[in-house]
Coordinates of C-alpha atoms in Angstrom, one line a residue:
X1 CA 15.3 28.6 3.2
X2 CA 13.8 25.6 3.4
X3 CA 14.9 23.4 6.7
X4 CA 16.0 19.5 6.5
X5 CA 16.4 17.4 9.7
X6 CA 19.8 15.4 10.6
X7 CA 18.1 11.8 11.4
X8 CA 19.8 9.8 14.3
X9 CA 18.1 6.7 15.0
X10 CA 18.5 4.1 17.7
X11 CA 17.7 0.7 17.3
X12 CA 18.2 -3.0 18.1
X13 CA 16.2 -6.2 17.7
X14 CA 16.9 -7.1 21.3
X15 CA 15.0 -5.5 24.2
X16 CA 16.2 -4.4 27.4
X17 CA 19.6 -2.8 25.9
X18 CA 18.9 1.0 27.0
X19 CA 17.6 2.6 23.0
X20 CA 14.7 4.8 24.7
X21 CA 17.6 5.8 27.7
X22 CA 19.7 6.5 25.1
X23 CA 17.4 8.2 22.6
X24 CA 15.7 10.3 25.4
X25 CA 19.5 11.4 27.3
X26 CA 21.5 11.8 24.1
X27 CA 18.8 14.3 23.0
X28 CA 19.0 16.4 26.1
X29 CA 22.6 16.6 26.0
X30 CA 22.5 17.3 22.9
X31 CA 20.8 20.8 23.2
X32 CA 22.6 21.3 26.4
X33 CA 26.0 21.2 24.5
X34 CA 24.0 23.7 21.6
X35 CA 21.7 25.6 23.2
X36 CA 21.0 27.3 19.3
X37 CA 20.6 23.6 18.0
X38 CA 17.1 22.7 17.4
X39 CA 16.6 19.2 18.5
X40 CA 13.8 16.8 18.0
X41 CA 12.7 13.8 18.7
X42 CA 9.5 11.4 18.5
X43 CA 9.3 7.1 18.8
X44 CA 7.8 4.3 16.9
X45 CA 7.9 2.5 20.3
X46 CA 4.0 2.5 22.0
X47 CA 5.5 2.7 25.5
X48 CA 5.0 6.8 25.8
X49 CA 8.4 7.2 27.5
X50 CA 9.4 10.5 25.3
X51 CA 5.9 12.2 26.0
X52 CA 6.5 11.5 29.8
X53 CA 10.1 13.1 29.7
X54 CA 9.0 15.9 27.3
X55 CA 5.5 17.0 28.1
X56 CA 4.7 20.0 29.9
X57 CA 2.1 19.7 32.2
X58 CA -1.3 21.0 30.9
X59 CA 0.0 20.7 27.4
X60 CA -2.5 19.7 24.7
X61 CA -1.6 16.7 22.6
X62 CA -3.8 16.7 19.6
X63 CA -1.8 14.9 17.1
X64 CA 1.1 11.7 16.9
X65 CA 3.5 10.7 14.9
X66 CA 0.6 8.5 13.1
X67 CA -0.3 12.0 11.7
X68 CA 3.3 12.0 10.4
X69 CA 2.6 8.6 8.8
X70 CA -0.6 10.0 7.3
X71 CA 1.3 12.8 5.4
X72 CA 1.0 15.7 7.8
X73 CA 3.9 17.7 7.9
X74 CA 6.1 17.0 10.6
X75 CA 6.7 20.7 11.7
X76 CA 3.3 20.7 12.2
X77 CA 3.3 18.0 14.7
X78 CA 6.2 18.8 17.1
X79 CA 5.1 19.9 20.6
X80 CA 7.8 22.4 22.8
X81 CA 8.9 20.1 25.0
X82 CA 11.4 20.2 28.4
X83 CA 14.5 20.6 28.4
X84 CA 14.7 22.7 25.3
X85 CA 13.4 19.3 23.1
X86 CA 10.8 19.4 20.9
X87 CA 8.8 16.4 20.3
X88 CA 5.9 14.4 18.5
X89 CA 3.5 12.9 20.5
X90 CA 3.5 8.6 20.5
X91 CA 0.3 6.8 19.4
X92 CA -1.0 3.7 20.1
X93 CA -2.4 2.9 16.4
X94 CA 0.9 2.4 14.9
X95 CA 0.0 -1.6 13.6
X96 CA -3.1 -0.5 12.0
X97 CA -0.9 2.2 9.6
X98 CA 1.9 -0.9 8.9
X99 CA 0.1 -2.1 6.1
X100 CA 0.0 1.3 4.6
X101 CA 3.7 1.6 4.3
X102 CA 4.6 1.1 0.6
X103 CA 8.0 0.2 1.5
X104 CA 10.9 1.3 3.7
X105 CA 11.9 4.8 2.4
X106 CA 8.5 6.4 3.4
X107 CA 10.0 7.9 6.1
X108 CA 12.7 9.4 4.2
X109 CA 10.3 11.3 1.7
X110 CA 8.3 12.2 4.7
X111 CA 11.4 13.9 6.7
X112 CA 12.6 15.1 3.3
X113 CA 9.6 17.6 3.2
X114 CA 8.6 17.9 7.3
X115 CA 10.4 21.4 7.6
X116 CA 11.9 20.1 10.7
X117 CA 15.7 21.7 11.2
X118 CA 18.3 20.6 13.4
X119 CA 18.6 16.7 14.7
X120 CA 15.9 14.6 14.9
X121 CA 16.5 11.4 16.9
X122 CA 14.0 8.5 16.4
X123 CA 13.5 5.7 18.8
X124 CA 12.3 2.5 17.6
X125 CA 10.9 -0.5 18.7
X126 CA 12.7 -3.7 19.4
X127 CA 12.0 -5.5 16.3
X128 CA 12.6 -5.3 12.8
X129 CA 9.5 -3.7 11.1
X130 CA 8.5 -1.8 8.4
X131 CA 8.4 1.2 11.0
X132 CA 12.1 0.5 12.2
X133 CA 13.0 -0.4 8.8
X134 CA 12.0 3.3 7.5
X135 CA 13.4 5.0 10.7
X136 CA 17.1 3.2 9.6
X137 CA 17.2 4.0 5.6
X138 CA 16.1 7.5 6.8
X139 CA 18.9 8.1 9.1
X140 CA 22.3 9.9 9.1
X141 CA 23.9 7.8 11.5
X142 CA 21.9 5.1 12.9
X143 CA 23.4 3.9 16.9
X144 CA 22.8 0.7 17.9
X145 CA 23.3 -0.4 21.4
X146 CA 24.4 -3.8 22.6
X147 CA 24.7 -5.1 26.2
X148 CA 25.8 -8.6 25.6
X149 CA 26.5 -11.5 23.2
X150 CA 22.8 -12.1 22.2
X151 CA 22.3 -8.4 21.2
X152 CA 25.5 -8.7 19.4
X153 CA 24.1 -11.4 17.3
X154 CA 20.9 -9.6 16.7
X155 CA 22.8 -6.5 15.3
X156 CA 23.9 -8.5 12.2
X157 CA 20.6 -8.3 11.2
X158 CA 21.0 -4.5 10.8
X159 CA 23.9 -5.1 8.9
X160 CA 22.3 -7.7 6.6
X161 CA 19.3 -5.5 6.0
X162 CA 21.4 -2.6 4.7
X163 CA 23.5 -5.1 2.5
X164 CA 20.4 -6.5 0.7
X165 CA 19.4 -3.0 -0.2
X166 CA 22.8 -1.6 -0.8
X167 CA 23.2 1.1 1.3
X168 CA 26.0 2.6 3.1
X169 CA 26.7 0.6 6.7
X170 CA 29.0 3.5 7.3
X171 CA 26.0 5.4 9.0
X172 CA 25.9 2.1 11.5
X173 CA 27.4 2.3 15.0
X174 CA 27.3 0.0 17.6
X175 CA 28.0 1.6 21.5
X176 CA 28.1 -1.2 24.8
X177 CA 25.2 -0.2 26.6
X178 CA 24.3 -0.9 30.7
X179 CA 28.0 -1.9 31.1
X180 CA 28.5 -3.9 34.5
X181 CA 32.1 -2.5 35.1
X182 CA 32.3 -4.7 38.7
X183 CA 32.3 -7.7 35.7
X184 CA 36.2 -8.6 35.0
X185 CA 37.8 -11.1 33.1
X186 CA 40.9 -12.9 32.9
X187 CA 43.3 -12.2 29.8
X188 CA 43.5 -9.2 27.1
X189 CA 39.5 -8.5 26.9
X190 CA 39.5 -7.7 31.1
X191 CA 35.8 -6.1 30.8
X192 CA 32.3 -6.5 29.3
X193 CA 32.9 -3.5 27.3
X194 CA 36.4 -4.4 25.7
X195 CA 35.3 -7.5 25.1
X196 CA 32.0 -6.2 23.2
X197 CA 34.1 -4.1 21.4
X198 CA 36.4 -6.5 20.2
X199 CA 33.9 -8.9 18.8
X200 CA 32.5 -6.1 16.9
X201 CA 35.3 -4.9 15.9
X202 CA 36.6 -8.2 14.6
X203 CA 32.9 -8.8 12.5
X204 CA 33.6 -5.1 10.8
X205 CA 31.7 -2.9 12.7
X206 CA 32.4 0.0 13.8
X207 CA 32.0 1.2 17.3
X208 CA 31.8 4.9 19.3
X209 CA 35.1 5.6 21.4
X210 CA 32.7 5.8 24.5
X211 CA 30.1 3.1 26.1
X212 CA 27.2 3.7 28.7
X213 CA 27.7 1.8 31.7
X214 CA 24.6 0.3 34.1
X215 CA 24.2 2.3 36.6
X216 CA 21.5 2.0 40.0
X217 CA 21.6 5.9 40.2
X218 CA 20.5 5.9 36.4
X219 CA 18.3 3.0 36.9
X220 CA 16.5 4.8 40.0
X221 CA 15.3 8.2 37.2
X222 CA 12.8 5.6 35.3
X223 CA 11.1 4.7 38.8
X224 CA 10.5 6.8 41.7
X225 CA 7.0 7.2 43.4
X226 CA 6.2 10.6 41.9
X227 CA 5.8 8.2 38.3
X228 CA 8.3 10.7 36.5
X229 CA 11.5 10.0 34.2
X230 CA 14.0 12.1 35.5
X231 CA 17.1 13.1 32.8
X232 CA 20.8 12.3 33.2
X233 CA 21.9 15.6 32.6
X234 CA 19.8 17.5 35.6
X235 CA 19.4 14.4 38.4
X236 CA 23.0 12.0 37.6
X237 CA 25.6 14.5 37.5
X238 CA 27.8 12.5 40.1
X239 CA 27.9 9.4 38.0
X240 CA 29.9 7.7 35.4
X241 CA 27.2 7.9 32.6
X242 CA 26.5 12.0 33.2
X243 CA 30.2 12.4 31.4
X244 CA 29.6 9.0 28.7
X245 CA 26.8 11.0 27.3
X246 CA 28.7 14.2 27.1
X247 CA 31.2 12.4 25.3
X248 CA 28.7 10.6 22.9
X249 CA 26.9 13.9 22.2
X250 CA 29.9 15.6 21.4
X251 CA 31.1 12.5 19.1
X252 CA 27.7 13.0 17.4
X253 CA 27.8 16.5 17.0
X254 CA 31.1 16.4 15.9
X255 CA 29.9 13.9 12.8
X256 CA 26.9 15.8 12.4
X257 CA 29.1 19.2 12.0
X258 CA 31.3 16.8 9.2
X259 CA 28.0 16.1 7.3
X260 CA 27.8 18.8 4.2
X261 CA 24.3 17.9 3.3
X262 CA 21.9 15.5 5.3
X263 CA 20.5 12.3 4.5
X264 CA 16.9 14.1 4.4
X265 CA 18.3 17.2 1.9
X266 CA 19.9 14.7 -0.7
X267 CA 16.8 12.3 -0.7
X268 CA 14.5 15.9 -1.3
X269 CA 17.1 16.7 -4.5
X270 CA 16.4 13.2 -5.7
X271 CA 13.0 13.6 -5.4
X272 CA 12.8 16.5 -6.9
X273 CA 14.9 15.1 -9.8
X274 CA 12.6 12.6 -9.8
X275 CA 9.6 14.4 -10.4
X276 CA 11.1 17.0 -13.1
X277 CA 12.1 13.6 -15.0
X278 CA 8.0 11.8 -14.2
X279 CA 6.8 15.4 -15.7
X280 CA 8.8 15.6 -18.5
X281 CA 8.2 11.7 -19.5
X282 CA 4.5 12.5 -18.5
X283 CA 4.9 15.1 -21.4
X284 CA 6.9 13.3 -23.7
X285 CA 4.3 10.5 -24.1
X286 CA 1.5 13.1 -24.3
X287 CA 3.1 15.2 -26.8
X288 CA 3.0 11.6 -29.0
X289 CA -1.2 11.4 -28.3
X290 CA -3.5 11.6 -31.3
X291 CA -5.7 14.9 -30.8
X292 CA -8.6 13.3 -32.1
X293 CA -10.9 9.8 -31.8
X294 CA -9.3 7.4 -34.5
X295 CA -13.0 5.7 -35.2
X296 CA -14.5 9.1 -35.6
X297 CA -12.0 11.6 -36.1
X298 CA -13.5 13.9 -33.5
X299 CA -11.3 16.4 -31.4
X300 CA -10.4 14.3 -28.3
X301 CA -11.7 17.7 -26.3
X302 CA -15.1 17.4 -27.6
X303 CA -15.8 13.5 -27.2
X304 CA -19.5 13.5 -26.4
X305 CA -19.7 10.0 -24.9
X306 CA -16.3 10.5 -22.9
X307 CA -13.0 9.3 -23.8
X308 CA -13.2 5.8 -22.0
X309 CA -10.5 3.3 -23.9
X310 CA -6.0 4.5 -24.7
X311 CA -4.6 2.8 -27.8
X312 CA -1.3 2.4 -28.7
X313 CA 1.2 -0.3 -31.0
X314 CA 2.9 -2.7 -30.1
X315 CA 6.1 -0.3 -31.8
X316 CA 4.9 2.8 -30.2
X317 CA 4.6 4.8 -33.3
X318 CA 1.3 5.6 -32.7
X319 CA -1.0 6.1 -30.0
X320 CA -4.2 7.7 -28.7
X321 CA -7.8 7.7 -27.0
X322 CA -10.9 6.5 -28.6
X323 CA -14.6 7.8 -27.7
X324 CA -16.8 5.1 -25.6
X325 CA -19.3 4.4 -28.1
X326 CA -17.2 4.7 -31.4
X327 CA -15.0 1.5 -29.7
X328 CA -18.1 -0.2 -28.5
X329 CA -20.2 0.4 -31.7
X330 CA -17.7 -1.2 -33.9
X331 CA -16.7 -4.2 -31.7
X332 CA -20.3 -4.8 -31.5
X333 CA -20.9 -4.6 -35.5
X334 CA -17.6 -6.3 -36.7
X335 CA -16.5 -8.3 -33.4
X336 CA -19.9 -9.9 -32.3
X337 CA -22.0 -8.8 -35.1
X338 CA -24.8 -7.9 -33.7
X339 CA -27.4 -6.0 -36.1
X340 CA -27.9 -2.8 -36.4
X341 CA -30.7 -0.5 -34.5
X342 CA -30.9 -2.7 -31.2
X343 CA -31.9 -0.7 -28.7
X344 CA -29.8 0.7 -26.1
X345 CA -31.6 -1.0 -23.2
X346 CA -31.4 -4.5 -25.4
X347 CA -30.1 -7.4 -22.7
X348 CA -27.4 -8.7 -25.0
X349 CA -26.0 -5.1 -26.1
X350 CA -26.0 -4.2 -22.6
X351 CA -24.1 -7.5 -21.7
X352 CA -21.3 -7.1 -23.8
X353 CA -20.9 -3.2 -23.5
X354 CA -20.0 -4.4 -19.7
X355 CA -18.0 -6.9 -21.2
X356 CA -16.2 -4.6 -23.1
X357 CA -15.5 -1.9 -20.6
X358 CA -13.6 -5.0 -18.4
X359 CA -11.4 -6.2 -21.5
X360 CA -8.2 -5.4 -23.5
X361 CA -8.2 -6.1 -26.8
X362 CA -5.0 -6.7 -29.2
X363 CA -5.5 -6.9 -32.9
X364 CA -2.2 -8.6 -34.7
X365 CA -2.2 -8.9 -38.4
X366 CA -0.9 -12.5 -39.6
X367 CA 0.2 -13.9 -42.6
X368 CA -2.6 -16.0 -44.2
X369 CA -2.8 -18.6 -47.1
X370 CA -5.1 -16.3 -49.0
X371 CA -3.0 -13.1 -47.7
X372 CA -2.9 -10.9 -44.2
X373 CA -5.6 -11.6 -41.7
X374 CA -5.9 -9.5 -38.5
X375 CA -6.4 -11.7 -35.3
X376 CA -8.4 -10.3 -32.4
X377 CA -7.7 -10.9 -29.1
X378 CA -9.7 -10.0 -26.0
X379 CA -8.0 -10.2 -22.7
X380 CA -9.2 -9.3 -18.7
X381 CA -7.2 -6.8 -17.3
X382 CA -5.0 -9.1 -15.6
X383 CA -3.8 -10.7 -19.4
X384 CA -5.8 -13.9 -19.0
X385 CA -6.7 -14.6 -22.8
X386 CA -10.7 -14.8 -22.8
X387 CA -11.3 -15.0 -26.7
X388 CA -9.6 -14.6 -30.2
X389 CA -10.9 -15.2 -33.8
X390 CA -9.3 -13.8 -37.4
X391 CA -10.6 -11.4 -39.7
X392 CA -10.1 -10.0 -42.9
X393 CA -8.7 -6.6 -43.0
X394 CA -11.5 -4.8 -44.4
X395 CA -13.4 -5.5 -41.5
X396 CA -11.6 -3.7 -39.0
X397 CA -10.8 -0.7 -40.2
X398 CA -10.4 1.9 -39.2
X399 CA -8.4 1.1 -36.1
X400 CA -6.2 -1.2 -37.9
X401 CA -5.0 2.2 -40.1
X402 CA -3.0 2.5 -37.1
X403 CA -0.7 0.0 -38.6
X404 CA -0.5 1.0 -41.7
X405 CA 3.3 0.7 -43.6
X406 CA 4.5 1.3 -46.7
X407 CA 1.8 1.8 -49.3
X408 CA -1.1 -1.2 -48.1
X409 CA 0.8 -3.0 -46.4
X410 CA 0.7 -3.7 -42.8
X411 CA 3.5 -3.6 -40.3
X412 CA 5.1 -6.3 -37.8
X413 CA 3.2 -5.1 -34.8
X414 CA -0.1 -4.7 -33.1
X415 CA -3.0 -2.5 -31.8
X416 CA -3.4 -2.8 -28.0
X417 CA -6.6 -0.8 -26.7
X418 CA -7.0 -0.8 -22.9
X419 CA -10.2 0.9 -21.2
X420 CA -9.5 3.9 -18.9
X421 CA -11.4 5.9 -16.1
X422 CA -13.4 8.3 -17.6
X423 CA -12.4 12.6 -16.8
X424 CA -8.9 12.6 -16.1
X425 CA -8.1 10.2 -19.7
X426 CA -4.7 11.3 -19.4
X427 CA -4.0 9.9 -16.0
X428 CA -2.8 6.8 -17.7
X429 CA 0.4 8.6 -19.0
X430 CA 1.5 8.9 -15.5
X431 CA 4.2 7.1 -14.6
X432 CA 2.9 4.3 -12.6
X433 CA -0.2 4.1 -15.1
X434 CA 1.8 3.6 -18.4
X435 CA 4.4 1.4 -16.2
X436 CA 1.6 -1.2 -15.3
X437 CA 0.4 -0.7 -18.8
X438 CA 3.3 -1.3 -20.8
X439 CA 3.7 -4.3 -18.5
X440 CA 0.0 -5.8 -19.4
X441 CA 1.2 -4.8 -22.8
X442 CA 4.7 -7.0 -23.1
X443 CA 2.9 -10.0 -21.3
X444 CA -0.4 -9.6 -24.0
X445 CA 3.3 -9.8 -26.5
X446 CA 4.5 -13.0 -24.9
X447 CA 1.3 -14.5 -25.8
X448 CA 0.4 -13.3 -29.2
X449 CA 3.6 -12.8 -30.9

């Protein structure tokens, strides 16, 4: 059966506000509360706090979470860890993989199919990245800690984020974090916390019952002169925040537990939906192909000089690959007329053969004073016009049987032939092929018909 992970993620803009104390603590307890509940849980953060809380001493770290980034599975990448918490490495080369993102639900896909069970809690870094951006749409409840005012302002920026790409701010919690309970104020809102909570509240958001307060005992576990991070739940049993986080875990687990189907499972079933739908589009427009070369009539399978250039109207009623040299051969005869029997290694042939292999080419039949002329139109890639001159009909055939009507007539509509990379020919029937296709194709439309 295969295994999907149920994502928490912690993050705020502002720095300071306790996200790695939290990510680190509420994973321990956690597992403590389940011993049978896997638990993972790895950062986007470069600080290495995780790998010095979870490491075991002597343990080889051979891969990060970059490696996650870069499509390796993510069961693959998590290390035992202490405490019963498994974790992935951090790296130090995060930036340099930022550019690589192609957009923010990455992450999700990548979860979707790591094999990880259990929760997996992300820590992120205090900013608004593509990194923390992918770590939010990805998770199942996202728990966003604020200590004061400013962080409280920052949070809307959460908020906004999941507005503009309509997902569901139901998975957004805010918890008051380092909590100075000595601070007291006059009134109804007599504490940092209340008072957090009732600005929050009174924006919308929604808030966990418990809070974290600042403690020196807590404070002491980050820095003592052995250079360890000590946990909560082993070395702050005594304090207010030992029982917080027990309360907090048991709030998550209890929302986890609610959960039928996590984030990660249902974005897996989409892609998977996804790709039966690609494969059977993929299909649909091959099924549609011509089997043979429309210059030479050939079997596509046996082209001799490789199928280099896809055809298709501008109705879609017909469509189809054309052999290299059948397409160059007769633009070179009827488009630039050059004689016959130049030889292959003639300068001018061999300049417009590269000319050719960098152009589209659209052939519209218009209505002429003295009848039906064809217009030819060759475009770069890009759909910058480059040239265009009329014909008569008998001089371009036989592509132009392509748009053939009733009888000899021709129909409202045009031949668009695009070049292709030769040995995979179909490849451009791929969804994201034919998708930048068509488009080149409607915006060669705008300008022709």
């Amino acid at each position: 059966m295969k295994n999907y992970p149920y994502v928490i993620t912690i993050s705020s803009e502002k720095g300071g506000v306790g996200k790695t104390t939290l990510a680190t603590n509420l994973a321990i307890f956690l597992k403590a509360l389940d011993e049978n509940l896997p638990v993972s849980i790895f950062s986007f953060d470069n600080h290495f706090t995780i790998d010095k809380m979870f490491a075991i001493k002597g343990q080889k770290q051979d891969k990060d979470v970059s490696d996650l980034l870069l499509e390796t599975p993510g069961l693959d990448l998590l290390h035992t860890g202490q405490y019963g918490v498994s974790y992935i490495p951090s790296s130090g080369a995060l930036s340099g993989l930022k550019s690589s993102m192609k957009g923010p639900m990455v992450l999700a896909r990548l979860l979707a199919s790591s094999g990880i069970s259990g929760v997996l809690i992300i820590d992120t870094r205090p900013d608004l990245d593509i990194l923390t951006q992918n770590a939010l749409f990805a998770a199942d409840q996202v728990i966003i800690p604020i200590k004061d005012m400013a962080s409280m302002e920052n949070c809307r920026n959460i908020f906004d984020l999941f507005d503009k790409r309509g997902m569901d701010k139901k998975t957004l919690s805010l918890i008051p974090c380092l909590v100075d309970e000595r601070v007291k104020f006059e009134g109804m809102f007599s504490d940092q916390k209340t008072l957090l909570k009732a600005y929050a509240i009174n924006r919308g958001y929604r808030c966990h019952d418990t809070y974290i307060s600042k403690s020196p005992k807590v404070e002491g576990l980050n820095t003592n002169p052995e250079g360890k991070i000590y946990p909560i739940l082993t070395h702050a049993r005594s304090t207010d925040v030992y029982s917080q986080f027990t309360q907090l875990a048991r709030s998550v687990l209890q929302e986890m537990n609610a959960t039928t189907e996590p984030r990660s499972q249902l974005f897996h079933q989409w892609l998977t939906a996804e790709d039966t739908r690609k494969k059977e589009e993929f299909f649909a427009r091959l099924s549609g192909v011509k089997s043979h070369c429309i210059m030479c009539g050939s079997p596509s399978s046996q082209a001799k000089s490789g199928i280099t250039y896809f055809y298709e109207t501008s109705d879609g009623s017909d469509a189809g690959f054309m052999e290299e040299r059948c397409f160059s051969r007769f633009l070179l005869s009827s488009i630039y007329n050059l004689p016959q029997g130049l030889p292959a290694d003639d300068p001018v042939r061999l300049m417009l053969q590269d000319t050719i292999k960098e152009s589209a080419f659209a052939f519209k039949p218009v209505s002429a004073g003295r009848g039906t002329e064809v217009e030819c139109h060759r475009f770069d890639l890009s759909g910058l016009p480059m040239s265009s001159k009329a014909y008569q009909p008998g001089e371009l055939a036989p592509p132009l049987d392509t748009l053939r009507g009733y009888g000899e007539t021709l129909r409202d509509a045009f031949l668009f032939v695009h070049p292709i990379t030769t040995g995979n020919p179909e490849a451009i029937l791929m969804e994201e092929n034919y998708r930048a296709f068509a488009k080149l194709k409607r915006h060669i439309a705008e300008q022709i018909c």
